[in-house]
Amino acid sequence: MGHETSDSKSARPVETVVVDGLALAKELRSELAEEIAKLSADGHRAPCLAVVLVGDDPASRSYVKGKQRACKRIGMDSVEHMLPESSSEEELLALLDRLNSDDGIDGILVQLPLPAHISAARVAEAVDPAKDADALHPTTSGKLLAGTAELVSCTPLGVIAVLDHCKVPLEGANAVVIGRSNIVGKPISLLLQQRNATVTMCHSRTRNLPELCRQADVLVAATGQPRMVKGDWIKPGAAVMDVGVSEVDGELIGDVDLEAARGIAAFITPSRRGIGPMTISMLLRNTLLAYRMRKAI
Ligand code: NDP
């Protein structure tokens, strides 16, 4: 990593490490399980995550099940609230009100996407910031901007944890983030900047995207455009974090052409067993942290 330029691409090929995000996610979960076991040994109850799903989209349903399974495996409680697709925004906000004032609930996650008649922004604002496991409340994002956040969006936390695990130097690195959503692109850019990377945020109107990407020591792709990032967009030796997931003909495809990146990137996360499992581990981390902060333990 470091000071190669795109001109050095013809130099010796790089041995690409395809990062096993699932293995790393499991390591983190065992650490969380140990923490919860210690809390229980000290007479404290288990932390509890409330997961709210509106409608019965099969993909969302399977994400919710996966999150609940992950809770159970580390000794964390979870409760599920399934609302019909036809539920009104008021009904959802009323449920969030009840969960906010329920002392037995430590983290709240509303599975996205929501039906079109419900405002995701109003829902994010209705979650008590002290229980904001998905870190989408404006107060939580404001703290991230100010550099004082404890709870941080799960996927961005997962990306930073992978980079740290791979010992990718961030200080002074050129980082390019493609995507600027509130849940992924913006918080990743802020976290990288906090780690003293020089960050370029790209989006659908960015000019010369391949050129910008070729300067990136750290390239984060979070667009949902399958295999948009080609091999010749990648700087030799770069760390490539592929966050995007799209389903094409029943197959999950990332934003980066992984096969083309082999031999060029130093590290790359695959679309399966990559950032996804890390996102769930960080949701568990946030719930445990929210519990500890609220209970001051
Ligand atoms: P959004 O649709 O909210 O944002 C996509 C971003 O990508 C936008 O900023 C958009 O730009 C940008 N973009 C779209 N097309 C292009 C293009 N051709 N060139 C450059 N930029 C482009 O998605 P999310 O941020 O919520 O999610 C991004 C991806 O990450 C999705 O595939 C999602 O499924 C995946 N994801 C994966 C997670 C995981 O755990 N692995 C967790 C969360 C998300 P503009 O702002 O100009 O429209």
mmCIF file of C-alpha atoms and ligand atoms in Angstrom:
data_model
loop_
_atom_site.group_PDB
_atom_site.id
_atom_site.type_symbol
_atom_site.label_atom_id
_atom_site.label_comp_id
_atom_site.label_asym_id
_atom_site.label_seq_id
_atom_site.Cartn_x
_atom_site.Cartn_y
_atom_site.Cartn_z
ATOM 1 C CA MET A 1 0.000 0.000 0.000
ATOM 2 C CA GLY A 2 1.107 3.555 -0.084
ATOM 3 C CA HIS A 3 2.824 5.493 -2.774
ATOM 4 C CA GLU A 4 2.336 3.563 -6.000
ATOM 5 C CA THR A 5 0.559 5.434 -8.767
ATOM 6 C CA SER A 6 -1.617 4.123 -11.575
ATOM 7 C CA ASP A 7 1.540 4.229 -13.732
ATOM 8 C CA SER A 8 3.000 1.420 -11.661
ATOM 9 C CA LYS A 9 0.174 -0.942 -12.606
ATOM 10 C CA SER A 10 2.387 -2.921 -14.920
ATOM 11 C CA ALA A 11 4.665 -3.734 -11.959
ATOM 12 C CA ARG A 12 4.474 -7.169 -10.283
ATOM 13 C CA PRO A 13 0.941 -8.356 -9.552
ATOM 14 C CA VAL A 14 -0.374 -8.043 -6.034
ATOM 15 C CA GLU A 15 -1.451 -11.055 -3.997
ATOM 16 C CA THR A 16 -5.073 -10.194 -3.258
ATOM 17 C CA VAL A 17 -6.545 -11.145 0.116
ATOM 18 C CA VAL A 18 -10.288 -11.775 -0.127
ATOM 19 C CA VAL A 19 -11.335 -10.827 3.389
ATOM 20 C CA ASP A 20 -13.434 -13.367 5.300
ATOM 21 C CA GLY A 21 -15.920 -10.952 6.847
ATOM 22 C CA LEU A 22 -17.916 -13.782 8.377
ATOM 23 C CA ALA A 23 -14.937 -15.115 10.348
ATOM 24 C CA LEU A 24 -14.132 -11.627 11.619
ATOM 25 C CA ALA A 25 -17.798 -10.997 12.442
ATOM 26 C CA LYS A 26 -17.874 -14.234 14.468
ATOM 27 C CA GLU A 27 -14.757 -13.198 16.409
ATOM 28 C CA LEU A 28 -16.451 -9.932 17.350
ATOM 29 C CA ARG A 29 -19.618 -11.783 18.351
ATOM 30 C CA SER A 30 -17.697 -14.096 20.687
ATOM 31 C CA GLU A 31 -16.219 -11.030 22.391
ATOM 32 C CA LEU A 32 -19.732 -9.577 22.781
ATOM 33 C CA ALA A 33 -21.025 -12.941 24.085
ATOM 34 C CA GLU A 34 -18.275 -12.931 26.735
ATOM 35 C CA GLU A 35 -19.236 -9.410 27.800
ATOM 36 C CA ILE A 36 -22.892 -10.397 28.115
ATOM 37 C CA ALA A 37 -21.977 -13.539 30.075
ATOM 38 C CA LYS A 38 -19.965 -11.361 32.494
ATOM 39 C CA LEU A 39 -22.895 -8.974 32.908
ATOM 40 C CA SER A 40 -25.165 -11.911 33.651
ATOM 41 C CA ALA A 41 -22.663 -13.321 36.173
ATOM 42 C CA ASP A 42 -22.822 -9.917 37.900
ATOM 43 C CA GLY A 43 -26.608 -10.254 38.176
ATOM 44 C CA HIS A 44 -27.628 -8.032 35.251
ATOM 45 C CA ARG A 45 -30.304 -8.993 32.747
ATOM 46 C CA ALA A 46 -29.405 -9.599 29.102
ATOM 47 C CA PRO A 47 -29.616 -6.608 26.727
ATOM 48 C CA CYS A 48 -32.631 -6.662 24.424
ATOM 49 C CA LEU A 49 -33.019 -5.532 20.800
ATOM 50 C CA ALA A 50 -36.467 -4.745 19.373
ATOM 51 C CA VAL A 51 -36.730 -5.331 15.634
ATOM 52 C CA VAL A 52 -39.658 -3.803 13.786
ATOM 53 C CA LEU A 53 -40.702 -4.973 10.341
ATOM 54 C CA VAL A 54 -43.485 -3.403 8.310
ATOM 55 C CA GLY A 55 -44.817 -5.581 5.498
ATOM 56 C CA ASP A 56 -43.637 -9.012 4.461
ATOM 57 C CA ASP A 57 -40.891 -8.447 1.913
ATOM 58 C CA PRO A 58 -39.047 -11.812 1.856
ATOM 59 C CA ALA A 59 -35.557 -10.244 1.821
ATOM 60 C CA SER A 60 -36.373 -7.969 4.794
ATOM 61 C CA ARG A 61 -37.962 -10.884 6.638
ATOM 62 C CA SER A 62 -34.822 -12.951 6.166
ATOM 63 C CA TYR A 63 -32.591 -10.049 7.350
ATOM 64 C CA VAL A 64 -34.757 -9.711 10.477
ATOM 65 C CA LYS A 65 -34.534 -13.449 11.178
ATOM 66 C CA GLY A 66 -30.746 -13.326 10.709
ATOM 67 C CA LYS A 67 -30.458 -10.463 13.199
ATOM 68 C CA GLN A 68 -32.586 -12.271 15.774
ATOM 69 C CA ARG A 69 -30.565 -15.463 15.357
ATOM 70 C CA ALA A 70 -27.373 -13.480 15.875
ATOM 71 C CA CYS A 71 -28.808 -11.966 19.096
ATOM 72 C CA LYS A 72 -29.738 -15.368 20.454
ATOM 73 C CA ARG A 73 -26.285 -16.826 19.732
ATOM 74 C CA ILE A 74 -24.559 -14.239 21.902
ATOM 75 C CA GLY A 75 -27.072 -14.366 24.752
ATOM 76 C CA MET A 76 -28.853 -11.140 23.786
ATOM 77 C CA ASP A 77 -32.655 -11.036 23.915
ATOM 78 C CA SER A 78 -34.673 -9.805 20.965
ATOM 79 C CA VAL A 79 -38.319 -9.086 20.328
ATOM 80 C CA GLU A 80 -39.903 -8.847 16.937
ATOM 81 C CA HIS A 81 -42.791 -6.591 15.966
ATOM 82 C CA MET A 82 -44.320 -7.450 12.609
ATOM 83 C CA LEU A 83 -46.745 -4.867 11.291
ATOM 84 C CA PRO A 84 -48.841 -5.389 8.166
ATOM 85 C CA GLU A 85 -47.864 -3.478 5.010
ATOM 86 C CA SER A 86 -51.082 -1.453 5.344
ATOM 87 C CA SER A 87 -50.068 -0.062 8.780
ATOM 88 C CA SER A 88 -50.194 3.707 8.991
ATOM 89 C CA GLU A 89 -47.232 5.875 9.945
ATOM 90 C CA GLU A 90 -49.117 6.812 13.150
ATOM 91 C CA GLU A 91 -49.381 3.141 14.134
ATOM 92 C CA LEU A 92 -45.659 2.652 13.619
ATOM 93 C CA LEU A 93 -44.820 5.843 15.545
ATOM 94 C CA ALA A 94 -47.102 4.720 18.395
ATOM 95 C CA LEU A 95 -45.261 1.384 18.570
ATOM 96 C CA LEU A 96 -41.902 3.204 18.651
ATOM 97 C CA ASP A 97 -43.236 5.374 21.482
ATOM 98 C CA ARG A 98 -44.040 2.261 23.499
ATOM 99 C CA LEU A 99 -40.632 0.719 22.788
ATOM 100 C CA ASN A 100 -38.899 3.995 23.733
ATOM 101 C CA SER A 101 -40.549 4.013 27.149
ATOM 102 C CA ASP A 102 -40.147 0.261 27.778
ATOM 103 C CA ASP A 103 -37.221 -0.079 30.197
ATOM 104 C CA GLY A 104 -36.655 -3.673 29.052
ATOM 105 C CA ILE A 105 -35.770 -2.565 25.505
ATOM 106 C CA ASP A 106 -32.202 -1.345 24.925
ATOM 107 C CA GLY A 107 -31.928 -1.073 21.144
ATOM 108 C CA ILE A 108 -34.514 -0.431 18.439
ATOM 109 C CA LEU A 109 -34.113 -1.250 14.775
ATOM 110 C CA VAL A 110 -36.737 -0.515 12.137
ATOM 111 C CA GLN A 111 -35.973 -2.681 9.125
ATOM 112 C CA LEU A 112 -35.648 -0.678 5.903
ATOM 113 C CA PRO A 113 -37.009 -0.137 3.321
ATOM 114 C CA LEU A 114 -40.370 1.030 4.655
ATOM 115 C CA PRO A 115 -43.520 1.099 2.528
ATOM 116 C CA ALA A 116 -43.748 4.268 0.414
ATOM 117 C CA HIS A 117 -46.563 5.780 2.516
ATOM 118 C CA ILE A 118 -44.326 5.903 5.623
ATOM 119 C CA SER A 119 -41.625 8.563 5.980
ATOM 120 C CA ALA A 120 -38.298 6.909 6.833
ATOM 121 C CA ALA A 121 -37.022 10.290 8.096
ATOM 122 C CA ARG A 122 -39.929 10.707 10.565
ATOM 123 C CA VAL A 123 -39.470 7.126 11.735
ATOM 124 C CA ALA A 124 -35.734 7.661 12.302
ATOM 125 C CA GLU A 125 -36.552 10.753 14.373
ATOM 126 C CA ALA A 126 -39.083 8.817 16.457
ATOM 127 C CA VAL A 127 -36.506 6.377 17.867
ATOM 128 C CA ASP A 128 -35.076 7.449 21.238
ATOM 129 C CA PRO A 129 -31.415 8.387 20.488
ATOM 130 C CA ALA A 130 -30.429 6.416 23.604
ATOM 131 C CA LYS A 131 -31.785 3.242 21.937
ATOM 132 C CA ASP A 132 -30.726 4.101 18.387
ATOM 133 C CA ALA A 133 -29.044 0.790 17.487
ATOM 134 C CA ASP A 134 -29.148 1.595 13.764
ATOM 135 C CA ALA A 135 -27.764 5.103 14.422
ATOM 136 C CA LEU A 136 -30.159 6.898 12.087
ATOM 137 C CA HIS A 137 -31.577 9.571 14.430
ATOM 138 C CA PRO A 138 -30.424 13.088 13.433
ATOM 139 C CA THR A 139 -28.987 13.556 16.940
ATOM 140 C CA THR A 140 -26.865 10.436 16.457
ATOM 141 C CA SER A 141 -25.661 11.554 13.006
ATOM 142 C CA GLY A 142 -25.009 15.043 14.382
ATOM 143 C CA LYS A 143 -22.756 13.550 17.052
ATOM 144 C CA LEU A 144 -20.882 11.635 14.372
ATOM 145 C CA LEU A 145 -20.345 14.905 12.526
ATOM 146 C CA ALA A 146 -19.055 16.490 15.743
ATOM 147 C CA GLY A 147 -16.814 13.489 16.445
ATOM 148 C CA THR A 148 -18.588 12.636 19.719
ATOM 149 C CA ALA A 149 -20.745 9.684 18.639
ATOM 150 C CA GLU A 150 -20.899 6.472 20.635
ATOM 151 C CA LEU A 151 -23.528 4.806 18.463
ATOM 152 C CA VAL A 152 -22.509 4.784 14.797
ATOM 153 C CA SER A 153 -24.193 3.270 11.703
ATOM 154 C CA CYS A 154 -23.498 -0.443 11.615
ATOM 155 C CA THR A 155 -22.176 -0.904 8.058
ATOM 156 C CA PRO A 156 -19.658 1.979 8.305
ATOM 157 C CA LEU A 157 -18.420 0.588 11.640
ATOM 158 C CA GLY A 158 -18.034 -2.785 9.942
ATOM 159 C CA VAL A 159 -15.978 -1.284 7.112
ATOM 160 C CA ILE A 160 -13.591 0.430 9.544
ATOM 161 C CA ALA A 161 -13.255 -2.779 11.583
ATOM 162 C CA VAL A 162 -12.307 -4.723 8.426
ATOM 163 C CA LEU A 163 -9.736 -2.083 7.437
ATOM 164 C CA ASP A 164 -8.256 -2.189 10.950
ATOM 165 C CA HIS A 165 -8.214 -5.984 10.930
ATOM 166 C CA CYS A 166 -6.262 -5.884 7.647
ATOM 167 C CA LYS A 167 -3.950 -3.268 9.219
ATOM 168 C CA VAL A 168 -4.607 -0.854 6.354
ATOM 169 C CA PRO A 169 -2.976 2.476 7.252
ATOM 170 C CA LEU A 170 -5.677 5.174 7.171
ATOM 171 C CA GLU A 171 -3.686 8.168 8.367
ATOM 172 C CA GLY A 172 -2.928 10.294 5.299
ATOM 173 C CA ALA A 173 -4.376 7.666 2.937
ATOM 174 C CA ASN A 174 -6.397 8.728 -0.102
ATOM 175 C CA ALA A 175 -9.864 7.297 0.470
ATOM 176 C CA VAL A 176 -12.580 7.370 -2.157
ATOM 177 C CA VAL A 177 -16.146 6.559 -1.119
ATOM 178 C CA ILE A 178 -18.678 5.963 -3.899
ATOM 179 C CA GLY A 179 -22.181 6.584 -2.537
ATOM 180 C CA ARG A 180 -23.437 9.331 -0.218
ATOM 181 C CA SER A 181 -26.459 7.866 1.577
ATOM 182 C CA ASN A 182 -27.140 8.772 5.214
ATOM 183 C CA ILE A 183 -26.835 5.151 6.264
ATOM 184 C CA VAL A 184 -23.661 4.127 4.408
ATOM 185 C CA GLY A 185 -21.724 6.614 2.264
ATOM 186 C CA LYS A 186 -21.819 9.714 4.474
ATOM 187 C CA PRO A 187 -20.973 8.018 7.795
ATOM 188 C CA ILE A 188 -18.161 5.980 6.194
ATOM 189 C CA SER A 189 -16.683 9.188 4.795
ATOM 190 C CA LEU A 190 -16.840 10.828 8.234
ATOM 191 C CA LEU A 191 -15.247 7.856 10.002
ATOM 192 C CA LEU A 192 -12.421 7.734 7.461
ATOM 193 C CA GLN A 193 -11.874 11.462 7.859
ATOM 194 C CA GLN A 194 -11.773 11.047 11.659
ATOM 195 C CA ARG A 195 -8.996 8.531 11.099
ATOM 196 C CA ASN A 196 -7.104 11.214 9.158
ATOM 197 C CA ALA A 197 -7.672 9.844 5.674
ATOM 198 C CA THR A 198 -8.161 12.368 2.865
ATOM 199 C CA VAL A 199 -11.644 11.528 1.696
ATOM 200 C CA THR A 200 -13.281 12.085 -1.689
ATOM 201 C CA MET A 201 -17.040 11.456 -1.681
ATOM 202 C CA CYS A 202 -18.411 10.368 -5.047
ATOM 203 C CA HIS A 203 -21.963 9.894 -6.310
ATOM 204 C CA SER A 204 -23.997 9.539 -9.469
ATOM 205 C CA ARG A 205 -23.051 13.019 -10.741
ATOM 206 C CA THR A 206 -19.309 12.669 -10.138
ATOM 207 C CA ARG A 207 -17.167 13.326 -13.202
ATOM 208 C CA ASN A 208 -14.147 11.140 -13.965
ATOM 209 C CA LEU A 209 -15.094 8.500 -11.412
ATOM 210 C CA PRO A 210 -12.622 5.856 -12.714
ATOM 211 C CA GLU A 211 -9.817 8.452 -12.567
ATOM 212 C CA LEU A 212 -10.654 9.374 -8.953
ATOM 213 C CA CYS A 213 -10.883 5.714 -7.948
ATOM 214 C CA ARG A 214 -7.438 5.004 -9.419
ATOM 215 C CA GLN A 215 -5.971 7.396 -6.830
ATOM 216 C CA ALA A 216 -7.564 5.594 -3.900
ATOM 217 C CA ASP A 217 -5.482 3.705 -1.333
ATOM 218 C CA VAL A 218 -8.849 2.834 0.215
ATOM 219 C CA LEU A 219 -11.826 2.449 -2.113
ATOM 220 C CA VAL A 220 -15.306 1.983 -0.644
ATOM 221 C CA ALA A 221 -18.098 1.149 -3.091
ATOM 222 C CA ALA A 222 -21.646 1.563 -1.777
ATOM 223 C CA THR A 223 -23.901 2.157 -4.767
ATOM 224 C CA GLY A 224 -25.905 -1.000 -5.466
ATOM 225 C CA GLN A 225 -24.695 -0.924 -9.111
ATOM 226 C CA PRO A 226 -23.535 -4.467 -9.874
ATOM 227 C CA ARG A 227 -19.851 -4.777 -10.847
ATOM 228 C CA MET A 228 -19.637 -1.067 -11.557
ATOM 229 C CA VAL A 229 -16.019 -0.822 -10.358
ATOM 230 C CA LYS A 230 -13.737 -2.384 -12.954
ATOM 231 C CA GLY A 231 -10.261 -3.799 -12.434
ATOM 232 C CA ASP A 232 -8.580 -0.822 -14.104
ATOM 233 C CA TRP A 233 -10.303 1.581 -11.660
ATOM 234 C CA ILE A 234 -8.292 0.084 -8.815
ATOM 235 C CA LYS A 235 -4.896 1.329 -7.703
ATOM 236 C CA PRO A 236 -2.443 -1.554 -7.278
ATOM 237 C CA GLY A 237 -2.228 -2.445 -3.596
ATOM 238 C CA ALA A 238 -5.476 -0.671 -2.653
ATOM 239 C CA ALA A 239 -7.906 -1.898 0.007
ATOM 240 C CA VAL A 240 -11.298 -2.286 -1.673
ATOM 241 C CA MET A 241 -14.378 -2.434 0.550
ATOM 242 C CA ASP A 242 -17.339 -3.632 -1.497
ATOM 243 C CA VAL A 243 -20.469 -2.713 0.449
ATOM 244 C CA GLY A 244 -22.982 -2.848 -2.405
ATOM 245 C CA VAL A 245 -25.224 -5.848 -2.832
ATOM 246 C CA SER A 246 -27.536 -6.361 -5.809
ATOM 247 C CA GLU A 247 -29.494 -9.415 -6.796
ATOM 248 C CA VAL A 248 -28.981 -10.337 -10.430
ATOM 249 C CA ASP A 249 -30.654 -13.522 -11.703
ATOM 250 C CA GLY A 250 -30.962 -14.805 -8.148
ATOM 251 C CA GLU A 251 -27.267 -14.190 -7.414
ATOM 252 C CA LEU A 252 -25.869 -11.597 -4.997
ATOM 253 C CA ILE A 253 -23.458 -9.316 -6.846
ATOM 254 C CA GLY A 254 -21.232 -6.609 -5.377
ATOM 255 C CA ASP A 255 -20.396 -3.166 -6.764
ATOM 256 C CA VAL A 256 -16.878 -4.335 -7.629
ATOM 257 C CA ASP A 257 -15.853 -6.832 -10.291
ATOM 258 C CA LEU A 258 -14.062 -9.097 -7.834
ATOM 259 C CA GLU A 259 -12.413 -11.334 -10.420
ATOM 260 C CA ALA A 260 -11.000 -8.298 -12.243
ATOM 261 C CA ALA A 261 -9.738 -6.892 -8.933
ATOM 262 C CA ARG A 262 -7.708 -10.016 -8.163
ATOM 263 C CA GLY A 263 -4.003 -9.396 -8.604
ATOM 264 C CA ILE A 264 -4.523 -5.627 -8.303
ATOM 265 C CA ALA A 265 -6.166 -4.915 -4.918
ATOM 266 C CA ALA A 266 -4.288 -5.891 -1.754
ATOM 267 C CA PHE A 267 -7.574 -6.539 0.080
ATOM 268 C CA ILE A 268 -11.120 -6.908 -1.135
ATOM 269 C CA THR A 269 -14.346 -7.825 0.632
ATOM 270 C CA PRO A 270 -16.606 -10.240 -1.269
ATOM 271 C CA SER A 271 -20.340 -9.608 -1.743
ATOM 272 C CA ARG A 272 -21.114 -12.697 0.359
ATOM 273 C CA ARG A 273 -19.361 -13.201 3.711
ATOM 274 C CA GLY A 274 -17.951 -9.687 3.411
ATOM 275 C CA ILE A 275 -19.366 -6.528 4.960
ATOM 276 C CA GLY A 276 -22.878 -8.021 5.532
ATOM 277 C CA PRO A 277 -21.999 -10.184 8.579
ATOM 278 C CA MET A 278 -19.916 -7.331 10.001
ATOM 279 C CA THR A 279 -22.980 -5.077 9.811
ATOM 280 C CA ILE A 280 -24.923 -7.504 12.022
ATOM 281 C CA SER A 281 -22.056 -7.741 14.525
ATOM 282 C CA MET A 282 -22.032 -3.947 14.777
ATOM 283 C CA LEU A 283 -25.784 -3.896 15.389
ATOM 284 C CA LEU A 284 -25.179 -6.209 18.351
ATOM 285 C CA ARG A 285 -22.276 -3.999 19.473
ATOM 286 C CA ASN A 286 -24.493 -0.901 19.339
ATOM 287 C CA THR A 287 -27.301 -2.592 21.298
ATOM 288 C CA LEU A 288 -24.920 -3.715 24.041
ATOM 289 C CA LEU A 289 -23.344 -0.255 24.156
ATOM 290 C CA ALA A 290 -26.768 1.449 24.319
ATOM 291 C CA TYR A 291 -27.688 -0.869 27.209
ATOM 292 C CA ARG A 292 -24.479 -0.152 29.103
ATOM 293 C CA MET A 293 -24.838 3.609 28.598
ATOM 294 C CA ARG A 294 -28.506 3.734 29.668
ATOM 295 C CA LYS A 295 -27.891 1.538 32.714
ATOM 296 C CA ALA A 296 -24.467 3.055 33.422
ATOM 297 C CA ILE A 297 -22.862 -0.396 33.715
HETATM 298 P P1 NDP B 1 -28.684 4.306 -1.745
HETATM 299 O O1 NDP B 1 -29.464 3.888 -2.948
HETATM 300 O O2 NDP B 1 -29.342 5.088 -0.682
HETATM 301 O O3 NDP B 1 -27.406 5.152 -2.228
HETATM 302 C C1 NDP B 1 -26.662 4.770 -3.345
HETATM 303 C C2 NDP B 1 -25.590 5.801 -3.595
HETATM 304 O O4 NDP B 1 -24.846 5.366 -4.716
HETATM 305 C C3 NDP B 1 -26.136 7.208 -3.919
HETATM 306 O O5 NDP B 1 -25.399 8.174 -3.219
HETATM 307 C C4 NDP B 1 -25.939 7.320 -5.431
HETATM 308 O O6 NDP B 1 -25.646 8.631 -5.870
HETATM 309 C C5 NDP B 1 -24.720 6.448 -5.642
HETATM 310 N N1 NDP B 1 -24.701 5.920 -7.005
HETATM 311 C C6 NDP B 1 -25.665 5.220 -7.640
HETATM 312 N N2 NDP B 1 -25.287 4.927 -8.882
HETATM 313 C C7 NDP B 1 -24.062 5.462 -9.049
HETATM 314 C C8 NDP B 1 -23.147 5.493 -10.132
HETATM 315 N N3 NDP B 1 -23.419 4.921 -11.309
HETATM 316 N N4 NDP B 1 -21.971 6.128 -9.946
HETATM 317 C C9 NDP B 1 -21.668 6.708 -8.762
HETATM 318 N N5 NDP B 1 -22.498 6.704 -7.711
HETATM 319 C C10 NDP B 1 -23.683 6.084 -7.862
HETATM 320 O O7 NDP B 1 -28.069 2.966 -1.169
HETATM 321 P P2 NDP B 1 -27.424 2.637 0.287
HETATM 322 O O8 NDP B 1 -26.358 3.611 0.579
HETATM 323 O O9 NDP B 1 -28.477 2.386 1.273
HETATM 324 O O10 NDP B 1 -26.760 1.229 -0.046
HETATM 325 C C11 NDP B 1 -25.749 1.114 -1.021
HETATM 326 C C12 NDP B 1 -25.511 -0.346 -1.329
HETATM 327 O O11 NDP B 1 -25.028 -0.976 -0.164
HETATM 328 C C13 NDP B 1 -26.769 -1.127 -1.725
HETATM 329 O O12 NDP B 1 -26.399 -2.088 -2.664
HETATM 330 C C14 NDP B 1 -27.186 -1.802 -0.449
HETATM 331 O O13 NDP B 1 -27.902 -3.004 -0.689
HETATM 332 C C15 NDP B 1 -25.841 -2.101 0.150
HETATM 333 N N6 NDP B 1 -25.848 -2.236 1.606
HETATM 334 C C16 NDP B 1 -25.170 -3.283 2.106
HETATM 335 C C17 NDP B 1 -25.099 -3.451 3.460
HETATM 336 C C18 NDP B 1 -24.312 -4.596 3.975
HETATM 337 O O14 NDP B 1 -24.428 -4.879 5.155
HETATM 338 N N7 NDP B 1 -23.484 -5.232 3.147
HETATM 339 C C19 NDP B 1 -25.797 -2.583 4.392
HETATM 340 C C20 NDP B 1 -26.408 -1.440 3.768
HETATM 341 C C21 NDP B 1 -26.439 -1.298 2.398
HETATM 342 P P3 NDP B 1 -26.698 9.863 -5.757
HETATM 343 O O15 NDP B 1 -26.656 10.276 -4.312
HETATM 344 O O16 NDP B 1 -26.156 10.877 -6.673
HETATM 345 O O17 NDP B 1 -28.029 9.302 -6.169
#
